[in-house]
CSV table of C-alpha atoms in Angstrom, one decimal:
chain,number,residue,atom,x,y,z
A,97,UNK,CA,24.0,6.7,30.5
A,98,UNK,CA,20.8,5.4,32.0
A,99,UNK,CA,17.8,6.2,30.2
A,100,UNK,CA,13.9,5.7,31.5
A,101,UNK,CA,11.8,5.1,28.6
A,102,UNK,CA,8.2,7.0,28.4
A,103,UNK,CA,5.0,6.8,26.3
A,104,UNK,CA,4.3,10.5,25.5
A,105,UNK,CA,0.5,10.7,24.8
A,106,UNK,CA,0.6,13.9,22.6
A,107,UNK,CA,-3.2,14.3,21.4
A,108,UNK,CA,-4.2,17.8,21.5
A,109,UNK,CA,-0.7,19.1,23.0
A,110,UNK,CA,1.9,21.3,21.2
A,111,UNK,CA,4.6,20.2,20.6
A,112,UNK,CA,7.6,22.7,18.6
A,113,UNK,CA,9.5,22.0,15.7
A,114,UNK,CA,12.6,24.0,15.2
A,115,UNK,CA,13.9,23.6,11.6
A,116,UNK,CA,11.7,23.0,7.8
A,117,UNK,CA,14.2,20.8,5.8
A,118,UNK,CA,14.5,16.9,5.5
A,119,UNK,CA,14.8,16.0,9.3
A,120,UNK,CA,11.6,18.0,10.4
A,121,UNK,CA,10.3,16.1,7.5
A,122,UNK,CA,10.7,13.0,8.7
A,123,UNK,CA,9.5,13.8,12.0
A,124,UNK,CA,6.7,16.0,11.6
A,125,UNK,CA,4.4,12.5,10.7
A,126,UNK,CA,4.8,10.5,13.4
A,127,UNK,CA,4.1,13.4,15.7
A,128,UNK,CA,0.7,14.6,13.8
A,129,UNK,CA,0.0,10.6,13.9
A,130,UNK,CA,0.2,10.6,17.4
A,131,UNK,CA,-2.6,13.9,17.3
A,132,UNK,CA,0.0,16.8,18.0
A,133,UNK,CA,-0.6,19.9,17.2
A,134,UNK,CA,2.6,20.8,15.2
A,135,UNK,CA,3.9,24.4,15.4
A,136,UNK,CA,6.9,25.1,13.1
A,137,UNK,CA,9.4,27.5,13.5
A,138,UNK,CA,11.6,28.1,10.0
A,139,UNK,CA,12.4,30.7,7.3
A,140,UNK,CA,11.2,27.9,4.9
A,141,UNK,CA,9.4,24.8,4.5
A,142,UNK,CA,9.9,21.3,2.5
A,143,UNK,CA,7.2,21.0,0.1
A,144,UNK,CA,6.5,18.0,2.5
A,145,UNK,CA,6.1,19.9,5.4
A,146,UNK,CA,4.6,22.6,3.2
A,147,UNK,CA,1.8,20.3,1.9
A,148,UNK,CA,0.8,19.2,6.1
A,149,UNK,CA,0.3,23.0,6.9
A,150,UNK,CA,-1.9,23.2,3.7
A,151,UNK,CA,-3.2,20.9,4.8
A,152,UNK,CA,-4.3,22.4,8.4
A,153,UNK,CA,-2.0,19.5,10.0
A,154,UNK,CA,0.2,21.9,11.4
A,155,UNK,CA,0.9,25.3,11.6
A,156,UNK,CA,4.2,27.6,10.5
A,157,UNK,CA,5.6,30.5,11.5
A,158,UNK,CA,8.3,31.3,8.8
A,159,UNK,CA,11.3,33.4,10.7
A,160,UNK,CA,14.0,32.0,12.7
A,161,UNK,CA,13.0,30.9,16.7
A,162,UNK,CA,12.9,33.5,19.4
A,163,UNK,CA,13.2,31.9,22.5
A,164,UNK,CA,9.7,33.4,23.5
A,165,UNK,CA,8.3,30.2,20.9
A,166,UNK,CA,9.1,27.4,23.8
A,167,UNK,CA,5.9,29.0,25.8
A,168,UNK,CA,3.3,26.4,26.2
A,169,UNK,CA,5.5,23.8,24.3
A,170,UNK,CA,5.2,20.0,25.8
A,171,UNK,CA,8.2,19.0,23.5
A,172,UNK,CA,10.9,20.5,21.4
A,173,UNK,CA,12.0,19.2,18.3
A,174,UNK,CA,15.2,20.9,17.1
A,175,UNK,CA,15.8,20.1,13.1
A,176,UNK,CA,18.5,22.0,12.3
A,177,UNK,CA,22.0,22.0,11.7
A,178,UNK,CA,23.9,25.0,12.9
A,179,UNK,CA,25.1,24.4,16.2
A,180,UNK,CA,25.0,27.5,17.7
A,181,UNK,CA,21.2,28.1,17.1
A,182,UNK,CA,20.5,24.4,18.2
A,183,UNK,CA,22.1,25.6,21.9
A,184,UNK,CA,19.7,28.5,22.0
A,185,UNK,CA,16.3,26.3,21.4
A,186,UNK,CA,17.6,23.7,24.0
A,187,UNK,CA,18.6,26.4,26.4
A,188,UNK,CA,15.1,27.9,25.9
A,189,UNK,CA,13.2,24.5,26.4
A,190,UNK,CA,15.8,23.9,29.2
A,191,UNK,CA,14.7,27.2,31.0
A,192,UNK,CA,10.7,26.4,30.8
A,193,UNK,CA,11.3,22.6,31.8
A,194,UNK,CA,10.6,21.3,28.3
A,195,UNK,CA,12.1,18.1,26.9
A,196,UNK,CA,14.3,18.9,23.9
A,197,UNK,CA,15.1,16.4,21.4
A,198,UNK,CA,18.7,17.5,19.1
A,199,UNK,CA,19.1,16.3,15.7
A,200,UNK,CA,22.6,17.7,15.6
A,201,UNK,CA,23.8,16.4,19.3
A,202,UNK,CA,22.0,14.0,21.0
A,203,UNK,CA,24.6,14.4,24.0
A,204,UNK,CA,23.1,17.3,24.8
A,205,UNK,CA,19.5,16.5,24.2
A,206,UNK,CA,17.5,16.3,27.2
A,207,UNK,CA,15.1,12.8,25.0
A,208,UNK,CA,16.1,10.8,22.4
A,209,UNK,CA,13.9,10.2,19.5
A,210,UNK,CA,14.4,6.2,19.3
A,211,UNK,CA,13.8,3.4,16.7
A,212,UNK,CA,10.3,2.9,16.3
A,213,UNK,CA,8.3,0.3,14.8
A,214,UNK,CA,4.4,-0.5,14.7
A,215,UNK,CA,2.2,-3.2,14.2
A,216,UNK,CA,-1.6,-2.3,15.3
A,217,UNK,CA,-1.6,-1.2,18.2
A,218,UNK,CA,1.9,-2.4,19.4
A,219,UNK,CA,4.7,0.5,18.9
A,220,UNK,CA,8.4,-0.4,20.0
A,221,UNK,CA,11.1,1.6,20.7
A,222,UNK,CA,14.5,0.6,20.8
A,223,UNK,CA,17.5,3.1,21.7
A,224,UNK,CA,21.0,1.8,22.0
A,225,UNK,CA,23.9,4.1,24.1
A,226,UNK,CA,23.9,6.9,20.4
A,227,UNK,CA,24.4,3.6,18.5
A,228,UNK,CA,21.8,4.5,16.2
A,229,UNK,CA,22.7,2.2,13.6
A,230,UNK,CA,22.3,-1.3,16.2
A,231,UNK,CA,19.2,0.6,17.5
A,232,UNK,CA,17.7,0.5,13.7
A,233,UNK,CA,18.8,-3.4,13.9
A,234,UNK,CA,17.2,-4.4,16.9
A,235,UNK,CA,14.0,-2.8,15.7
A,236,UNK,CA,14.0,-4.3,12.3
A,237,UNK,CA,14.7,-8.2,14.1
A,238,UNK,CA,11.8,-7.1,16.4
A,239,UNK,CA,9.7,-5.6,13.3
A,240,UNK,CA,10.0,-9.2,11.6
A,241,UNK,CA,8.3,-10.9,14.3
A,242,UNK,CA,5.7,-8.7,15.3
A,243,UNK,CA,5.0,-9.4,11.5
A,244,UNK,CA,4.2,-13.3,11.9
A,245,UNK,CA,2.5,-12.0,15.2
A,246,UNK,CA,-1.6,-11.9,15.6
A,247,UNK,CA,-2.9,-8.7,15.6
A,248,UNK,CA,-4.3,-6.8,18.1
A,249,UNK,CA,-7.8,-8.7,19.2
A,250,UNK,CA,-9.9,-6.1,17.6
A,251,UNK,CA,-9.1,-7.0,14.7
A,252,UNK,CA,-9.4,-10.2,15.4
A,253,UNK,CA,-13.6,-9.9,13.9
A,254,UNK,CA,-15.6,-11.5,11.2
A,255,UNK,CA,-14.0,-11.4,8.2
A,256,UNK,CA,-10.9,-9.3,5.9
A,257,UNK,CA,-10.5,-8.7,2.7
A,258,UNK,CA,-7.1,-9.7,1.9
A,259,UNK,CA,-5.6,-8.5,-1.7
A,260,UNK,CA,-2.6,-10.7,-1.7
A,261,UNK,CA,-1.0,-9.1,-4.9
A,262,UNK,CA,0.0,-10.3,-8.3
A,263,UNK,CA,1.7,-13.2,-7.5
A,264,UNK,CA,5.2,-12.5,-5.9
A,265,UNK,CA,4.3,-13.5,-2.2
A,266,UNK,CA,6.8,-10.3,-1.0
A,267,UNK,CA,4.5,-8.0,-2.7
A,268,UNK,CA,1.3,-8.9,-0.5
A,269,UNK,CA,0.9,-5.6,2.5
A,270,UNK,CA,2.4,-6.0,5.4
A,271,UNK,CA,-1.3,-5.6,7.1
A,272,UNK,CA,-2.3,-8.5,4.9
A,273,UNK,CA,0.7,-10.8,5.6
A,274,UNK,CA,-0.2,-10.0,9.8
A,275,UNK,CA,-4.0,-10.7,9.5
A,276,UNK,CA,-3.3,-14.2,7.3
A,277,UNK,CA,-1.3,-15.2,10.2
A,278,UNK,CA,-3.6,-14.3,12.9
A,279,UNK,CA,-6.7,-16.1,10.9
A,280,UNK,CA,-8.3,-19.1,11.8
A,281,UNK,CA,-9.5,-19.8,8.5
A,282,UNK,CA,-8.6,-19.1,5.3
A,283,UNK,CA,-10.9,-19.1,2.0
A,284,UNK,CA,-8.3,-18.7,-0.9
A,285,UNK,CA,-8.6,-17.6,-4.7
A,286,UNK,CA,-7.0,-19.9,-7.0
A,287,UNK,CA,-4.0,-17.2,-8.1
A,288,UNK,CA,-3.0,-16.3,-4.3
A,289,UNK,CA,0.7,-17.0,-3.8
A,290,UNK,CA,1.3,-20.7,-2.8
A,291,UNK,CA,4.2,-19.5,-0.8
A,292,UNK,CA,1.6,-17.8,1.7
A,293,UNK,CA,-0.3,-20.7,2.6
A,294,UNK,CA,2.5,-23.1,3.1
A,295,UNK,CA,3.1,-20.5,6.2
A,296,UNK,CA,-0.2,-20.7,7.6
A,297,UNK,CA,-0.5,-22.3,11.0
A,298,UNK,CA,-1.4,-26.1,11.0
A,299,UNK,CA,-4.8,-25.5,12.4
A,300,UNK,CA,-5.6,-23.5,9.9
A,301,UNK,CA,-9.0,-23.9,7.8
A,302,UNK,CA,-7.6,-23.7,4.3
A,303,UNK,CA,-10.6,-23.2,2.1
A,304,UNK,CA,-10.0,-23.6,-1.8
A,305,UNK,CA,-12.4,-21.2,-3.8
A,306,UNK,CA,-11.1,-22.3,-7.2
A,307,UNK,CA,-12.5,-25.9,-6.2
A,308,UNK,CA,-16.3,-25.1,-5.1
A,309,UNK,CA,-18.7,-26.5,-7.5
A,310,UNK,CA,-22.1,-25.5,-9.0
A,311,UNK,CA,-20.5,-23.0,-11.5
A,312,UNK,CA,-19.8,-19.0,-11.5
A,313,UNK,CA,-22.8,-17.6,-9.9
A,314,UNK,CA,-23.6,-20.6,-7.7
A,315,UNK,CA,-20.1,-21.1,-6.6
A,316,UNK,CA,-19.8,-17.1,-5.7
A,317,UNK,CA,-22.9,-17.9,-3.4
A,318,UNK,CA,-21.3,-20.6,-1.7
A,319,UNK,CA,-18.2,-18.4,-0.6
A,320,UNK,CA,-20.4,-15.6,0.2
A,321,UNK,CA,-22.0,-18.3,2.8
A,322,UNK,CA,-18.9,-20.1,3.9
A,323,UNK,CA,-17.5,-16.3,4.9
A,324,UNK,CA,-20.7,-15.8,7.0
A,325,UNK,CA,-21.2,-19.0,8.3
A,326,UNK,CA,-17.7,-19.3,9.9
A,327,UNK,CA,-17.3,-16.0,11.0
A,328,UNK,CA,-20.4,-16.7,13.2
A,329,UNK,CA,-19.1,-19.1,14.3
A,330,UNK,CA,-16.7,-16.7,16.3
A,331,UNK,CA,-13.7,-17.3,13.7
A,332,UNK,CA,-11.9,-15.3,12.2
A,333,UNK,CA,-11.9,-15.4,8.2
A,334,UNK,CA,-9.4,-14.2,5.7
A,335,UNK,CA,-10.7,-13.7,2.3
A,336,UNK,CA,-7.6,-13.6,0.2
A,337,UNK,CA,-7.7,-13.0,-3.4
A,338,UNK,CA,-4.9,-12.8,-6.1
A,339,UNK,CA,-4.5,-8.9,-6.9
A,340,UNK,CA,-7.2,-6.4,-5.2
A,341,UNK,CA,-10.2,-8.1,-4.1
A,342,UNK,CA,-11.8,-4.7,-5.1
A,343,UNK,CA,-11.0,-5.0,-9.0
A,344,UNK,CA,-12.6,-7.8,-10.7
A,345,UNK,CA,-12.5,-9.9,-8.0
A,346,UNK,CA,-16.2,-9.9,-6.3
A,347,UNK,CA,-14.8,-8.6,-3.2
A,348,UNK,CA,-17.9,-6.0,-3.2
A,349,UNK,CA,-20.5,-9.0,-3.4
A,350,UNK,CA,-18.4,-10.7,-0.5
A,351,UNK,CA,-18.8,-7.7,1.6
A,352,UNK,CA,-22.3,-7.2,0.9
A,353,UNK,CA,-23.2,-10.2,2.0
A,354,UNK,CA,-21.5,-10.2,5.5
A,355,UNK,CA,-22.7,-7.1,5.6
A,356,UNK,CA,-26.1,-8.4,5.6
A,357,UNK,CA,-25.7,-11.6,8.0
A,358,UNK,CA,-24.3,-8.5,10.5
A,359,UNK,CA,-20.4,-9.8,10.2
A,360,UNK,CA,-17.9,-7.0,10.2
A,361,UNK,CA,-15.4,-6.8,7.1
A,362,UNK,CA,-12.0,-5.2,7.4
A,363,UNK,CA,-10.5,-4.3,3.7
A,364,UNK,CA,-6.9,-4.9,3.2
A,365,UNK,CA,-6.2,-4.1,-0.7
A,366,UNK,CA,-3.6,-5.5,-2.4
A,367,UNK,CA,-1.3,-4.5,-5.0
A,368,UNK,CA,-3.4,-5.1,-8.7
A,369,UNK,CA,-1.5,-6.8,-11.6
A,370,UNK,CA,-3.4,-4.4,-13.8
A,371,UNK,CA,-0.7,-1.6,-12.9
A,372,UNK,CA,2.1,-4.2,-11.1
A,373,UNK,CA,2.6,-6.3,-14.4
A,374,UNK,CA,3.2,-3.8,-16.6
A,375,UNK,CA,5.1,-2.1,-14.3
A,376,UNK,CA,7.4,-5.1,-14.0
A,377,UNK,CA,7.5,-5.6,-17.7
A,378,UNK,CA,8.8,-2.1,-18.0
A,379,UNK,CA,5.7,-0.4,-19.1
A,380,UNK,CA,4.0,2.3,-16.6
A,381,UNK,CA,0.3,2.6,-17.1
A,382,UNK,CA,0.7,6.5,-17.7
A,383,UNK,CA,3.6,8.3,-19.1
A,384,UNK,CA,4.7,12.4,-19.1
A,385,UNK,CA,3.7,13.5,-22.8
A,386,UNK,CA,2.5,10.0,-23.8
A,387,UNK,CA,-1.0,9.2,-21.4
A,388,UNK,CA,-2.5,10.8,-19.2
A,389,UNK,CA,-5.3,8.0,-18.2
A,390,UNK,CA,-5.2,4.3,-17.6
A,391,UNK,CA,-8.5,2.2,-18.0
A,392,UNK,CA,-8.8,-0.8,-16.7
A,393,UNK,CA,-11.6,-3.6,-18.5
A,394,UNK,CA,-12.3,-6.7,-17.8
A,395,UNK,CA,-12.1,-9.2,-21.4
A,396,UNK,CA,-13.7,-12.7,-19.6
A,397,UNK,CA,-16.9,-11.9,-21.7
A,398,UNK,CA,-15.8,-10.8,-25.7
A,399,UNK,CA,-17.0,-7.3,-27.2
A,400,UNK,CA,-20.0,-8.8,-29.0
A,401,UNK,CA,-21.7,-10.3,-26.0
A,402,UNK,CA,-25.0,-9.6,-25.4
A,403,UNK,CA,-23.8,-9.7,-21.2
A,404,UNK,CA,-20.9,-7.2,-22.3
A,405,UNK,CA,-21.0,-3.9,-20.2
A,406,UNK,CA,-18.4,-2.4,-22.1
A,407,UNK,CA,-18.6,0.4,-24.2
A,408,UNK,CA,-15.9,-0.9,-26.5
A,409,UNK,CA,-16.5,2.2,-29.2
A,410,UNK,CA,-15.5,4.8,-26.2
A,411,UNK,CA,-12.6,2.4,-25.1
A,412,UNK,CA,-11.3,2.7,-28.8
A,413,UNK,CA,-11.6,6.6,-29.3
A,414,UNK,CA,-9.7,7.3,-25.8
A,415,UNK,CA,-5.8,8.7,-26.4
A,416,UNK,CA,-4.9,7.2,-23.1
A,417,UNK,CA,-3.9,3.5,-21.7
A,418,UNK,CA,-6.3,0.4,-22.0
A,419,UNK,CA,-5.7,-2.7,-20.1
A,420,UNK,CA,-7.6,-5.4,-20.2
A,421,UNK,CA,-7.4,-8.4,-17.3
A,422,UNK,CA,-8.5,-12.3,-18.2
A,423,UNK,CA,-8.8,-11.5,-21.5
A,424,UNK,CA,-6.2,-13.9,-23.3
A,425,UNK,CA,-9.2,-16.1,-24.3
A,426,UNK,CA,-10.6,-13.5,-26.4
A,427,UNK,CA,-7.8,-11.4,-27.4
A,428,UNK,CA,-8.5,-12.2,-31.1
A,429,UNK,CA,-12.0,-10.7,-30.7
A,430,UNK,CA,-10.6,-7.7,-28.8
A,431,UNK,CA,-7.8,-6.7,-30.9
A,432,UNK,CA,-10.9,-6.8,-33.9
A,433,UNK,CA,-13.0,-5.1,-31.9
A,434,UNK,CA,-10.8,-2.5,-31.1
A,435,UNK,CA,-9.4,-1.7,-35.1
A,436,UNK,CA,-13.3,-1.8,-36.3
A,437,UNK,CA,-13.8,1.0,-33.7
A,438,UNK,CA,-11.0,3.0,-35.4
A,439,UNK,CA,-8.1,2.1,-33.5
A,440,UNK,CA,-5.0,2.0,-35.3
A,441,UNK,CA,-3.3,-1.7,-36.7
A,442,UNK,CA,0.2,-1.1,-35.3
A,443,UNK,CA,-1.2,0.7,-31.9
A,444,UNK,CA,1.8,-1.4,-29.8
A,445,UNK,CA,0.5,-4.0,-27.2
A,446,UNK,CA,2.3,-5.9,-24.9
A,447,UNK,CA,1.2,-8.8,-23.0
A,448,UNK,CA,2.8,-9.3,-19.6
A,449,UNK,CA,1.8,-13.9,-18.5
A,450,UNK,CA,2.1,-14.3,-14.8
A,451,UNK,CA,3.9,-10.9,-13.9
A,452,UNK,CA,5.9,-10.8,-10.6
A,453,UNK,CA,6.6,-14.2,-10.4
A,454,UNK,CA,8.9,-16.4,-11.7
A,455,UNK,CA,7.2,-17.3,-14.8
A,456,UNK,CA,6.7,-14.1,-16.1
A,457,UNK,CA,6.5,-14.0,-20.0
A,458,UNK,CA,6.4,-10.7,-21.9
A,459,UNK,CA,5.4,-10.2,-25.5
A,460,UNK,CA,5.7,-7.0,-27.7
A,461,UNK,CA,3.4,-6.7,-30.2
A,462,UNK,CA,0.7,-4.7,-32.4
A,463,UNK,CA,-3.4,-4.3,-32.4
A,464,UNK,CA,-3.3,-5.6,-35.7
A,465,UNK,CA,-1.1,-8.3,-35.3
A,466,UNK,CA,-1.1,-9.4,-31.3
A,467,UNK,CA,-3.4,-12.3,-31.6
A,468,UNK,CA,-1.6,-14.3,-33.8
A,469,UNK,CA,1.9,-13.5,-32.2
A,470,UNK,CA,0.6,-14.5,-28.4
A,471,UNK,CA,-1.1,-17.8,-30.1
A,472,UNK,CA,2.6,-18.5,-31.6
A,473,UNK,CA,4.2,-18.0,-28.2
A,474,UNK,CA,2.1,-20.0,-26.2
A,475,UNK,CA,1.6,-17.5,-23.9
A,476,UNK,CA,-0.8,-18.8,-21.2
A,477,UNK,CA,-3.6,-17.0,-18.5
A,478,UNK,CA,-3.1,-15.4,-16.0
A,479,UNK,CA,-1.9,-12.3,-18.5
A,480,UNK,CA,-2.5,-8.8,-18.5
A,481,UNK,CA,-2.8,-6.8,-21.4
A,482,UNK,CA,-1.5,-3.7,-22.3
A,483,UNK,CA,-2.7,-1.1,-25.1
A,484,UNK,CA,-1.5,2.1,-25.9
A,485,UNK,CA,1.5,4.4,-26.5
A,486,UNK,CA,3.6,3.7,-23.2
A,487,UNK,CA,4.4,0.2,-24.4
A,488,UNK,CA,6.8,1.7,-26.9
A,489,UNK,CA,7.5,4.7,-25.0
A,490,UNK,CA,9.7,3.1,-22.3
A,491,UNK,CA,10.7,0.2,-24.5
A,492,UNK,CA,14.5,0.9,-24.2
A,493,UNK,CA,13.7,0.5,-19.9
A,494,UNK,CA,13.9,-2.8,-18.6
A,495,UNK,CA,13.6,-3.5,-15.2
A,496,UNK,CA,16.3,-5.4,-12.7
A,497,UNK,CA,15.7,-8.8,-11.1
């Protein structure tokens, strides 16, 4: 068979969904994406599908389909499984001239729903003779190097925000991983995956934060100006931090400042080690019966510092999860901190060094007795901390690879 492949631009037209269960489900998106409006036609719903006509993202009508239902319809999606009742929704569509898409037979589908995959603004589509498994491999191979691919020249402007993750370079978005290799310069935080920049193009203005001089405050000031000044320039800049520039990374001064010179900033967050470590050391942040809040501190500046904006007496009364990021240095005056406040001396604490890569360390300890144990272990920054019940409520889970 000889297909002719079509764009459908579907904003604003109605398009019928046959069917509620798990293939409506995994259609329904991709048509309210494209700006459909979404009429479903079951006895019942997915909570899925349920939650997008809460929603107001498409509406339901919950009995079986009459045929009068194709009326107005530019497309028919039929979800459902019993052949019989598929027939009569592709005769109907068939009668008004409506393309009719078949889950159950795509021989007698009048359009195929293909392979899709998108990157910006570029969608493919790859169908392959009702091989649908070769399709899904073609599009994958094709996915893979739109990845590498620079993006769409729109986004192509002033300066992103590029959380790269907690170290693993797999674990950095795929938006990130697209942008860092459509940039044409690069200003990178000292615990971004090395793996990334050794893929950068040759060209490439690799910028090393961790190396500007002057100290903290002065250094900050120099980034904030290096961002501005070469995205004036016409090039564009990818700011990529370790974690999520958003969370103790200064990635709200950064965009401030272009803000103010008049560059745009596109935010890509990345994954945070504050939940990612302990999640790889087998410890989720929040636990059914065990915490219902996570807080997340930052320990570079110890509880008795006048410069301290913590409110380390609240932090100590609260029932839930407490992590605290670059606080190894001061862990000793934490954990005392924390027990003078009321907290209890065998509260368990783990200690997660370098999580998601392939140094990672973990350590299972005590408030009272953490300290000592991580200085005996020679556990080293970067490390994440971890305070509260959930570390010995999953300590019989350990994750694979």
């Amino acid at each position: 068979m000889s297909l002719y492949p079509l764009a459908l631009r579907l904003d604003g037209r109605r398009v019928l969904v046959v069917g509620g269960g798990t293939v409506a489900t995994r259609r329904v998106p991709a048509l309210i994406a494209a700006g459909a409006r979404v009429e479903i036609v079951a006895p019942e719903l997915t909570p899925a599908l349920r939650a997008y006509v809460d929603a107001s993202r498409a509406t339901w009508t919950p009995r079986r389909f009459e045929p009068a239902d194709v009326q107005g319809a530019w497309l028919v999606h039929v979800a459902i499984d019993d052949p019989r009742a598929a027939a009569e929704v592709s005769a109907a569509a068939e009668d008004h001239h409506i393309f009719c898409v078949r889950a159950d037979d795509r021989d007698a589908a009048t359009a195929w729903t293909p392979a899709v995959t998108r990157h910006g603004q570029v969608t493919v589509a790859v169908t392959d003779g009702g091989d649908r498994r070769r399709a899904m491999a073609v599009r994958d191979l094709v996915a893979h190097a739109l990845e590498a691919a620079p993006p769409a020249a729109p986004e192509l402007k002033g300066v992103a925000l590029v959380g790269a993750g907690p170290g693993d370079p797999e674990l950095i978005t795929v938006k990130g991983r697209r942008l860092l290799a459509a940039a044409d310069v690069v200003v990178a935080d000292r615990l971004v995956p090395g793996m990334l920049l050794g893929e950068l193009r040759p060209e490439v203005e690799l910028i090393d934060a961790a190396k500007i001089p002057y100290g903290p405050s002065a250094a900050q000031e120099e980034i904030n100006r290096i961002l501005v000044d070469r995205a004036l320039q016409g090039r564009f800049v990818v700011r990529l931090k370790g974690g999520d520039n958003f969370v103790f990374g200064r990635g709200g001064e950064e965009a401030l400042a272009c803000a103010e010179a008049g560059v745009p900033v596109l935010v890509v967050p990345g994954v945070t080690s504050s939940i990612a470590a302990p999640a790889l050391a087998g410890i989720p942040v929040t636990h059914r019966g065990v915490a219902h809040e996570f807080t997340v501190v930052s320990g570079h500046i110890p509880p008795d510092h006048p410069d301290s904006l913590v409110d380390w007496p609240a932090l100590a009364r609260l029932r839930g999860t407490l992590v605290v990021l670059m606080g190894l240095k001061n862990l000793p005056k934490i954990a005392e901190r924390l027990l003078a406040e009321g907290r209890d001396t065998d509260t368990p604490v783990a200690v997660i060094q370098e999580g998601s890569t392939a140094h990672q360390r973990s350590l299972r300890s005590t408030l009272g007795a953490v300290a000592g144990e991580v200085a005996a272990a020679g556990i080293r920054p970067p490390a994440v901390v971890v305070i509260g019940e959930v570390v010995a409520a999953t300590s019989a889970f350990t994750p694979a690879g």
